[in-house]
Each structure stands twice: as C-alpha cells, then as structure tokens.
Amino acid sequence: MRTFAHHPISRRLPIKGVPMRESAIQAAVCQHWRMFGLPHTLVAAIPNEAAKGQAGLTKGLPDLLIIGGRVRIGFMELKTPTGRLSLEQKTFRALCAFVSIPFADTYGRDEPIAILEAWGVVRPQVNGPAAYQTNPSQRGARP
C-alpha cells in the first residue's frame, strides 16, 4: 500500500478581504525557513499563546525565536495586517532594544519572510512576491 504525506500548510490562498490568522502566518514563516533556511540557523515558535496565569508562561513574549545569520539571536512578533502590539509586547520590544537584541514586529505573511532574508536566516528569493520589492519599477509596473 502506498501512502502520501500531505503538505502541512494549506495551499489555498486566503479569501480576498479575509486576512490570514496569526497562526497561519506563523506556520507559513516556519515552513519557509524549513525550505529555505541557511545552515546554522533556527526559527522556532515560542508557545506562549495562553499566557493567562499558567506557571512559566509570560505575557508579551514574541511568536518566534531566531538564531543565526547576521543577528546571532533575535525575536519576531507576527501580526495580521490589522493587528496591534499589546502593552506587554511593546514592553518586551523595549527590553530587546535596551539590551541590543534585534526585535521585529511584522505584519502579514511576506514582511516576516523579508526580515528573515535581511537578517541572513533564509536564502533570498530571486523572483519573490512583489511585496518584497519596494520600487514599483522593479515589478514591471507602469507609472
């Protein structure tokens, strides 16, 4: 009998007008690192979603721990395009700035991947999504 492994991330695009959930963004970013991550790097989820009084959990911790590349160690908070940082998340970001640890609060699916590229954690995508390119002329758009 032949068995087939299915891809852990849905290949369906989000319905237009309905943004991806943070959990879907996190899964996409982690999968991207698994596919395109550079040697001696790590992108790991910090399972802290239910930090509501459970021992050992701390409100405000970011979604991802990043090790390697040009940052050595860093943290990334993932948000939907309309998401906002909580007070605890802003406090953690300020702590990272105080001790010179890179921290990125990112929005949507493409921005965190672009940050991972900039931090030297994943290989840059040659023909990546248009969201990676800031100059409209690079996308072949007409003025």
CSV table of N, CA and C in Angstrom, one decimal:
chain,number,residue,atom,x,y,z
A,1,MET,N,0.8,-1.2,0.0
A,1,MET,CA,0.0,0.0,0.0
A,1,MET,C,0.9,1.2,0.0
A,2,ARG,N,0.5,2.2,-0.8
A,2,ARG,CA,1.3,3.4,-0.9
A,2,ARG,C,0.7,4.5,-0.1
A,3,THR,N,1.5,5.2,0.7
A,3,THR,CA,1.0,6.3,1.5
A,3,THR,C,1.6,7.6,1.0
A,4,PHE,N,0.8,8.7,1.1
A,4,PHE,CA,1.3,10.0,0.7
A,4,PHE,C,1.2,11.0,1.9
A,5,ALA,N,2.3,11.7,2.1
A,5,ALA,CA,2.3,12.7,3.1
A,5,ALA,C,1.7,14.0,2.5
A,6,HIS,N,0.9,14.6,3.2
A,6,HIS,CA,0.3,15.9,2.7
A,6,HIS,C,1.1,17.1,3.2
A,7,HIS,N,1.1,18.1,2.5
A,7,HIS,CA,1.8,19.3,2.9
A,7,HIS,C,1.2,19.9,4.1
A,8,PRO,N,2.0,20.3,5.1
A,8,PRO,CA,1.4,20.8,6.4
A,8,PRO,C,0.7,22.2,6.3
A,9,ILE,N,1.0,22.9,5.2
A,9,ILE,CA,0.4,24.2,5.1
A,9,ILE,C,-0.5,24.2,3.9
A,10,SER,N,-1.7,24.7,4.2
A,10,SER,CA,-2.7,24.7,3.1
A,10,SER,C,-2.2,25.5,1.9
A,11,ARG,N,-2.4,25.0,0.8
A,11,ARG,CA,-2.0,25.7,-0.4
A,11,ARG,C,-3.1,26.7,-0.9
A,12,ARG,N,-4.2,26.7,-0.2
A,12,ARG,CA,-5.2,27.7,-0.6
A,12,ARG,C,-4.8,29.1,-0.2
A,13,LEU,N,-5.1,30.0,-1.0
A,13,LEU,CA,-4.9,31.4,-0.7
A,13,LEU,C,-6.0,31.9,0.2
A,14,PRO,N,-5.8,32.9,1.0
A,14,PRO,CA,-6.8,33.4,1.9
A,14,PRO,C,-7.9,34.1,1.0
A,15,ILE,N,-9.1,34.0,1.4
A,15,ILE,CA,-10.2,34.6,0.6
A,15,ILE,C,-10.0,36.1,0.6
A,16,LYS,N,-10.2,36.7,-0.6
A,16,LYS,CA,-9.9,38.1,-0.7
A,16,LYS,C,-10.7,38.9,0.3
A,17,GLY,N,-10.0,39.8,1.0
A,17,GLY,CA,-10.6,40.6,2.0
A,17,GLY,C,-10.5,40.0,3.4
A,18,VAL,N,-10.2,38.7,3.5
A,18,VAL,CA,-10.1,38.0,4.8
A,18,VAL,C,-8.6,37.7,5.1
A,19,PRO,N,-8.0,38.4,6.0
A,19,PRO,CA,-6.6,38.2,6.2
A,19,PRO,C,-6.3,36.9,6.9
A,20,MET,N,-5.1,36.4,6.7
A,20,MET,CA,-4.6,35.2,7.4
A,20,MET,C,-4.6,35.4,8.9
A,21,ARG,N,-4.9,34.3,9.6
A,21,ARG,CA,-4.8,34.4,11.1
A,21,ARG,C,-3.3,34.3,11.4
A,22,GLU,N,-3.0,34.8,12.6
A,22,GLU,CA,-1.6,34.8,13.1
A,22,GLU,C,-1.0,33.4,13.1
A,23,SER,N,-1.8,32.4,13.5
A,23,SER,CA,-1.3,31.0,13.5
A,23,SER,C,-1.0,30.5,12.1
A,24,ALA,N,-1.7,31.0,11.1
A,24,ALA,CA,-1.4,30.6,9.7
A,24,ALA,C,-0.2,31.3,9.2
A,25,ILE,N,0.0,32.6,9.6
A,25,ILE,CA,1.2,33.3,9.3
A,25,ILE,C,2.4,32.6,9.9
A,26,GLN,N,2.3,32.2,11.2
A,26,GLN,CA,3.4,31.6,11.8
A,26,GLN,C,3.8,30.2,11.2
A,27,ALA,N,2.8,29.5,10.8
A,27,ALA,CA,3.0,28.2,10.1
A,27,ALA,C,3.7,28.5,8.8
A,28,ALA,N,3.3,29.5,8.0
A,28,ALA,CA,3.9,29.8,6.7
A,28,ALA,C,5.4,30.2,6.9
A,29,VAL,N,5.6,31.1,7.9
A,29,VAL,CA,7.0,31.6,8.1
A,29,VAL,C,7.9,30.4,8.5
A,30,CYS,N,7.5,29.6,9.4
A,30,CYS,CA,8.3,28.4,9.8
A,30,CYS,C,8.5,27.4,8.7
A,31,GLN,N,7.5,27.2,7.9
A,31,GLN,CA,7.7,26.3,6.7
A,31,GLN,C,8.6,26.9,5.7
A,32,HIS,N,8.6,28.2,5.5
A,32,HIS,CA,9.5,28.9,4.6
A,32,HIS,C,11.0,28.7,5.1
A,33,TRP,N,11.2,28.8,6.4
A,33,TRP,CA,12.5,28.6,7.0
A,33,TRP,C,12.9,27.1,6.7
A,34,ARG,N,12.0,26.2,7.0
A,34,ARG,CA,12.4,24.8,6.8
A,34,ARG,C,12.8,24.5,5.3
A,35,MET,N,12.2,25.2,4.4
A,35,MET,CA,12.5,25.0,3.0
A,35,MET,C,13.8,25.8,2.5
A,36,PHE,N,13.9,27.0,3.0
A,36,PHE,CA,15.0,27.9,2.5
A,36,PHE,C,15.9,28.4,3.6
A,37,GLY,N,15.9,27.9,4.8
A,37,GLY,CA,16.8,28.3,5.9
A,37,GLY,C,18.2,28.0,5.5
A,38,LEU,N,19.1,28.9,6.0
A,38,LEU,CA,20.5,28.7,5.8
A,38,LEU,C,21.1,27.8,6.9
A,39,PRO,N,22.2,27.2,6.6
A,39,PRO,CA,22.8,26.3,7.6
A,39,PRO,C,23.1,27.1,8.9
A,40,HIS,N,23.0,26.4,10.0
A,40,HIS,CA,23.4,27.0,11.3
A,40,HIS,C,22.4,28.1,11.7
A,41,THR,N,21.2,28.0,11.3
A,41,THR,CA,20.1,29.0,11.7
A,41,THR,C,19.0,28.2,12.3
A,42,LEU,N,18.1,28.9,13.1
A,42,LEU,CA,16.9,28.3,13.6
A,42,LEU,C,15.8,29.4,13.7
A,43,VAL,N,14.6,29.0,13.3
A,43,VAL,CA,13.4,29.7,13.5
A,43,VAL,C,12.5,28.8,14.3
A,44,ALA,N,12.2,29.2,15.5
A,44,ALA,CA,11.4,28.4,16.4
A,44,ALA,C,10.2,29.2,17.0
A,45,ALA,N,9.1,28.5,17.1
A,45,ALA,CA,7.9,29.1,17.7
A,45,ALA,C,8.1,29.1,19.2
A,46,ILE,N,7.6,30.2,19.8
A,46,ILE,CA,7.6,30.3,21.3
A,46,ILE,C,6.1,30.0,21.7
A,47,PRO,N,5.8,28.8,22.2
A,47,PRO,CA,4.4,28.5,22.5
A,47,PRO,C,3.9,29.2,23.8
A,48,ASN,N,3.4,30.4,23.6
A,48,ASN,CA,3.0,31.2,24.8
A,48,ASN,C,1.7,31.8,24.6
A,49,GLU,N,0.9,31.3,23.7
A,49,GLU,CA,-0.4,31.9,23.3
A,49,GLU,C,-1.3,32.0,24.5
A,50,ALA,N,-1.3,31.0,25.4
A,50,ALA,CA,-2.3,31.0,26.5
A,50,ALA,C,-1.6,31.5,27.8
A,51,ALA,N,-0.8,32.5,27.8
A,51,ALA,CA,-0.1,33.0,29.0
A,51,ALA,C,-1.1,33.7,29.9
A,52,LYS,N,-2.0,33.0,30.4
A,52,LYS,CA,-3.1,33.6,31.3
A,52,LYS,C,-3.0,32.9,32.7
A,53,GLY,N,-1.9,33.2,33.4
A,53,GLY,CA,-1.8,32.6,34.7
A,53,GLY,C,-1.2,31.2,34.8
A,54,GLN,N,-0.8,30.6,33.7
A,54,GLN,CA,-0.1,29.3,33.8
A,54,GLN,C,1.3,29.5,34.2
A,55,ALA,N,1.8,28.7,35.1
A,55,ALA,CA,3.2,28.8,35.5
A,55,ALA,C,4.2,28.7,34.4
A,56,GLY,N,5.2,29.5,34.4
A,56,GLY,CA,6.2,29.5,33.4
A,56,GLY,C,5.9,30.3,32.1
A,57,LEU,N,4.7,30.7,31.9
A,57,LEU,CA,4.3,31.5,30.7
A,57,LEU,C,4.3,33.0,31.1
A,58,THR,N,4.8,33.8,30.1
A,58,THR,CA,4.9,35.2,30.4
A,58,THR,C,4.2,36.0,29.3
A,59,LYS,N,3.3,36.9,29.7
A,59,LYS,CA,2.6,37.7,28.7
A,59,LYS,C,3.6,38.6,27.9
A,60,GLY,N,3.4,38.7,26.6
A,60,GLY,CA,4.2,39.6,25.8
A,60,GLY,C,5.3,39.0,25.1
A,61,LEU,N,5.6,37.7,25.4
A,61,LEU,CA,6.7,37.1,24.6
A,61,LEU,C,6.4,37.0,23.2
A,62,PRO,N,7.4,37.2,22.3
A,62,PRO,CA,7.1,37.2,20.8
A,62,PRO,C,6.8,35.8,20.3
A,63,ASP,N,6.4,35.7,19.1
A,63,ASP,CA,6.0,34.5,18.4
A,63,ASP,C,7.1,33.6,18.1
A,64,LEU,N,8.2,34.2,17.6
A,64,LEU,CA,9.4,33.4,17.1
A,64,LEU,C,10.7,33.8,17.7
A,65,LEU,N,11.5,32.8,17.9
A,65,LEU,CA,12.9,32.9,18.3
A,65,LEU,C,13.7,32.7,17.1
A,66,ILE,N,14.7,33.6,16.8
A,66,ILE,CA,15.5,33.5,15.6
A,66,ILE,C,17.0,33.4,16.1
A,67,ILE,N,17.7,32.3,15.6
A,67,ILE,CA,19.1,32.2,16.0
A,67,ILE,C,19.9,32.0,14.7
A,68,GLY,N,21.0,32.7,14.6
A,68,GLY,CA,21.9,32.6,13.5
A,68,GLY,C,21.9,33.7,12.5
A,69,GLY,N,22.5,33.6,11.4
A,69,GLY,CA,22.5,34.6,10.4
A,69,GLY,C,23.3,35.8,10.9
A,70,ARG,N,22.9,37.0,10.5
A,70,ARG,CA,23.6,38.2,10.9
A,70,ARG,C,23.2,38.8,12.2
A,71,VAL,N,22.1,38.2,12.8
A,71,VAL,CA,21.6,38.7,14.1
A,71,VAL,C,22.1,37.9,15.3
A,72,ARG,N,22.6,36.8,15.1
A,72,ARG,CA,23.0,35.8,16.1
A,72,ARG,C,21.8,35.3,16.9
A,73,ILE,N,21.0,36.3,17.5
A,73,ILE,CA,19.8,35.9,18.2
A,73,ILE,C,18.8,37.1,18.0
A,74,GLY,N,17.5,36.8,17.8
A,74,GLY,CA,16.6,37.9,17.6
A,74,GLY,C,15.2,37.3,17.9
A,75,PHE,N,14.2,38.2,17.9
A,75,PHE,CA,12.8,37.8,18.2
A,75,PHE,C,11.9,38.5,17.1
A,76,MET,N,10.8,37.8,16.8
A,76,MET,CA,9.9,38.3,15.9
A,76,MET,C,8.4,38.1,16.4
A,77,GLU,N,7.7,39.2,16.3
A,77,GLU,CA,6.3,39.2,16.6
A,77,GLU,C,5.5,39.2,15.3
A,78,LEU,N,4.6,38.3,15.1
A,78,LEU,CA,3.8,38.2,13.9
A,78,LEU,C,2.4,38.8,14.2
A,79,LYS,N,1.9,39.6,13.3
A,79,LYS,CA,0.6,40.2,13.4
A,79,LYS,C,-0.1,40.1,12.0
A,80,THR,N,-1.4,40.1,12.1
A,80,THR,CA,-2.2,40.2,10.9
A,80,THR,C,-2.0,41.7,10.4
A,81,PRO,N,-2.4,42.0,9.2
A,81,PRO,CA,-2.2,43.4,8.7
A,81,PRO,C,-2.9,44.4,9.6
A,82,THR,N,-3.9,44.0,10.3
A,82,THR,CA,-4.7,45.0,11.2
A,82,THR,C,-4.3,44.8,12.6
A,83,GLY,N,-3.4,43.9,12.9
A,83,GLY,CA,-3.1,43.6,14.3
A,83,GLY,C,-2.3,44.7,15.0
A,84,ARG,N,-2.3,44.7,16.3
A,84,ARG,CA,-1.5,45.7,17.1
A,84,ARG,C,-0.8,45.0,18.2
A,85,LEU,N,0.3,45.6,18.6
A,85,LEU,CA,1.1,45.1,19.7
A,85,LEU,C,0.4,45.4,21.0
A,86,SER,N,0.4,44.4,22.0
A,86,SER,CA,-0.2,44.7,23.3
A,86,SER,C,0.9,45.5,24.1
A,87,LEU,N,0.5,46.0,25.2
A,87,LEU,CA,1.4,46.7,26.1
A,87,LEU,C,2.5,45.8,26.5
A,88,GLU,N,2.3,44.6,26.8
A,88,GLU,CA,3.3,43.6,27.2
A,88,GLU,C,4.3,43.4,26.1
A,89,GLN,N,3.8,43.3,24.9
A,89,GLN,CA,4.6,43.1,23.7
A,89,GLN,C,5.5,44.3,23.5
A,90,LYS,N,5.0,45.5,23.6
A,90,LYS,CA,5.8,46.7,23.5
A,90,LYS,C,6.8,46.8,24.6
A,91,THR,N,6.5,46.3,25.8
A,91,THR,CA,7.5,46.3,26.9
A,91,THR,C,8.6,45.4,26.5
A,92,PHE,N,8.3,44.2,26.0
A,92,PHE,CA,9.3,43.2,25.6
A,92,PHE,C,10.2,43.8,24.5
A,93,ARG,N,9.6,44.5,23.5
A,93,ARG,CA,10.3,45.1,22.4
A,93,ARG,C,11.3,46.1,23.0
A,94,ALA,N,10.9,46.9,23.9
A,94,ALA,CA,11.7,47.9,24.6
A,94,ALA,C,12.9,47.3,25.3
A,95,LEU,N,12.6,46.2,26.0
A,95,LEU,CA,13.7,45.4,26.7
A,95,LEU,C,14.7,44.9,25.7
A,96,CYS,N,14.3,44.4,24.5
A,96,CYS,CA,15.2,44.0,23.5
A,96,CYS,C,16.1,45.1,23.0
A,97,ALA,N,15.5,46.3,22.8
A,97,ALA,CA,16.2,47.4,22.3
A,97,ALA,C,17.2,47.9,23.4
A,98,PHE,N,16.9,47.8,24.7
A,98,PHE,CA,17.7,48.2,25.8
A,98,PHE,C,19.0,47.3,25.8
A,99,VAL,N,18.8,46.0,25.6
A,99,VAL,CA,19.9,45.1,25.6
A,99,VAL,C,20.5,44.7,24.3
A,100,SER,N,20.1,45.5,23.3
A,100,SER,CA,20.7,45.4,21.9
A,100,SER,C,20.4,44.0,21.3
A,101,ILE,N,19.2,43.5,21.4
A,101,ILE,CA,18.8,42.2,20.8
A,101,ILE,C,17.8,42.6,19.7
A,102,PRO,N,18.0,42.2,18.4
A,102,PRO,CA,17.1,42.5,17.3
A,102,PRO,C,15.7,42.0,17.6
A,103,PHE,N,14.7,42.9,17.4
A,103,PHE,CA,13.3,42.5,17.5
A,103,PHE,C,12.6,43.1,16.3
A,104,ALA,N,11.7,42.3,15.7
A,104,ALA,CA,10.9,42.9,14.6
A,104,ALA,C,9.4,42.5,14.8
A,105,ASP,N,8.6,43.6,14.8
A,105,ASP,CA,7.1,43.3,14.8
A,105,ASP,C,6.7,43.4,13.3
A,106,THR,N,6.2,42.4,12.8
A,106,THR,CA,5.9,42.2,11.4
A,106,THR,C,4.4,42.0,11.2
A,107,TYR,N,3.9,42.4,10.0
A,107,TYR,CA,2.5,42.4,9.6
A,107,TYR,C,2.3,41.6,8.3
A,108,GLY,N,1.4,40.7,8.3
A,108,GLY,CA,1.1,39.9,7.1
A,108,GLY,C,2.1,38.7,7.0
A,109,ARG,N,2.1,38.1,5.9
A,109,ARG,CA,2.9,36.9,5.7
A,109,ARG,C,4.3,37.2,5.0
A,110,ASP,N,4.3,38.2,4.1
A,110,ASP,CA,5.5,38.5,3.4
A,110,ASP,C,6.5,39.3,4.2
A,111,GLU,N,6.1,40.2,5.0
A,111,GLU,CA,7.0,41.0,5.8
A,111,GLU,C,8.0,40.2,6.7
A,112,PRO,N,7.5,39.2,7.4
A,112,PRO,CA,8.4,38.4,8.3
A,112,PRO,C,9.4,37.7,7.4
A,113,ILE,N,9.1,37.2,6.3
A,113,ILE,CA,10.0,36.5,5.4
A,113,ILE,C,11.1,37.4,4.9
A,114,ALA,N,10.6,38.6,4.5
A,114,ALA,CA,11.6,39.7,4.1
A,114,ALA,C,12.6,40.0,5.2
A,115,ILE,N,12.1,40.0,6.4
A,115,ILE,CA,13.0,40.3,7.6
A,115,ILE,C,14.0,39.1,7.8
A,116,LEU,N,13.5,37.9,7.6
A,116,LEU,CA,14.4,36.8,7.7
A,116,LEU,C,15.5,36.8,6.7
A,117,GLU,N,15.1,37.2,5.5
A,117,GLU,CA,16.1,37.4,4.4
A,117,GLU,C,17.1,38.5,4.8
A,118,ALA,N,16.7,39.6,5.3
A,118,ALA,CA,17.5,40.7,5.7
A,118,ALA,C,18.5,40.3,6.8
A,119,TRP,N,18.0,39.5,7.7
A,119,TRP,CA,18.7,39.0,8.9
A,119,TRP,C,19.7,37.9,8.5
A,120,GLY,N,19.6,37.4,7.3
A,120,GLY,CA,20.5,36.4,6.8
A,120,GLY,C,20.2,35.0,7.3
A,121,VAL,N,18.9,34.7,7.6
A,121,VAL,CA,18.5,33.4,8.1
A,121,VAL,C,17.9,32.5,7.0
A,122,VAL,N,17.4,33.1,6.0
A,122,VAL,CA,16.9,32.3,4.8
A,122,VAL,C,17.5,32.9,3.6
A,123,ARG,N,17.6,32.0,2.6
A,123,ARG,CA,18.1,32.4,1.2
A,123,ARG,C,17.1,33.4,0.6
A,124,PRO,N,17.6,34.5,0.0
A,124,PRO,CA,16.8,35.4,-0.6
A,124,PRO,C,16.1,34.8,-1.8
A,125,GLN,N,14.8,35.1,-2.1
A,125,GLN,CA,14.1,34.5,-3.2
A,125,GLN,C,14.3,35.4,-4.4
A,126,VAL,N,14.8,34.8,-5.5
A,126,VAL,CA,15.2,35.6,-6.7
A,126,VAL,C,13.9,36.3,-7.3
A,127,ASN,N,12.9,35.5,-7.5
A,127,ASN,CA,11.7,36.1,-8.0
A,127,ASN,C,10.6,36.0,-7.0
A,128,GLY,N,10.9,36.6,-5.8
A,128,GLY,CA,9.9,36.6,-4.7
A,128,GLY,C,8.7,37.4,-5.0
A,129,PRO,N,7.7,37.4,-4.1
A,129,PRO,CA,6.5,38.1,-4.3
A,129,PRO,C,6.8,39.6,-4.5
A,130,ALA,N,5.9,40.3,-5.1
A,130,ALA,CA,6.0,41.7,-5.3
A,130,ALA,C,6.1,42.5,-4.0
A,131,ALA,N,5.6,42.0,-2.9
A,131,ALA,CA,5.7,42.7,-1.7
A,131,ALA,C,7.1,42.8,-1.2
A,132,TYR,N,8.0,42.0,-1.7
A,132,TYR,CA,9.4,42.1,-1.2
A,132,TYR,C,10.1,43.3,-1.9
A,133,GLN,N,9.6,43.7,-3.0
A,133,GLN,CA,10.2,44.8,-3.8
A,133,GLN,C,9.5,46.1,-3.5
A,134,THR,N,10.3,47.1,-3.1
A,134,THR,CA,9.8,48.4,-2.7
A,134,THR,C,9.6,49.3,-3.9
A,135,ASN,N,10.4,49.2,-5.0
A,135,ASN,CA,10.3,50.1,-6.1
A,135,ASN,C,9.3,49.5,-7.1
A,136,PRO,N,8.2,50.2,-7.4
A,136,PRO,CA,7.2,49.7,-8.4
A,136,PRO,C,7.9,49.4,-9.8
A,137,SER,N,8.9,50.1,-10.2
A,137,SER,CA,9.5,49.9,-11.5
A,137,SER,C,10.2,48.5,-11.5
A,138,GLN,N,10.6,48.0,-10.4
A,138,GLN,CA,11.2,46.6,-10.3
A,138,GLN,C,10.1,45.5,-10.6
A,139,ARG,N,8.9,45.8,-10.4
A,139,ARG,CA,7.8,44.8,-10.7
A,139,ARG,C,7.3,44.9,-12.1
A,140,GLY,N,7.8,45.8,-12.9
A,140,GLY,CA,7.4,46.0,-14.2
A,140,GLY,C,6.1,46.8,-14.3
A,141,ALA,N,5.7,47.5,-13.2
A,141,ALA,CA,4.5,48.3,-13.2
A,141,ALA,C,4.8,49.6,-14.0
A,142,ARG,N,3.7,50.1,-14.6
A,142,ARG,CA,3.8,51.4,-15.3
A,142,ARG,C,3.4,52.5,-14.4
A,143,PRO,N,4.0,53.6,-14.5
A,143,PRO,CA,3.6,54.8,-13.7
A,143,PRO,C,2.3,55.3,-14.0
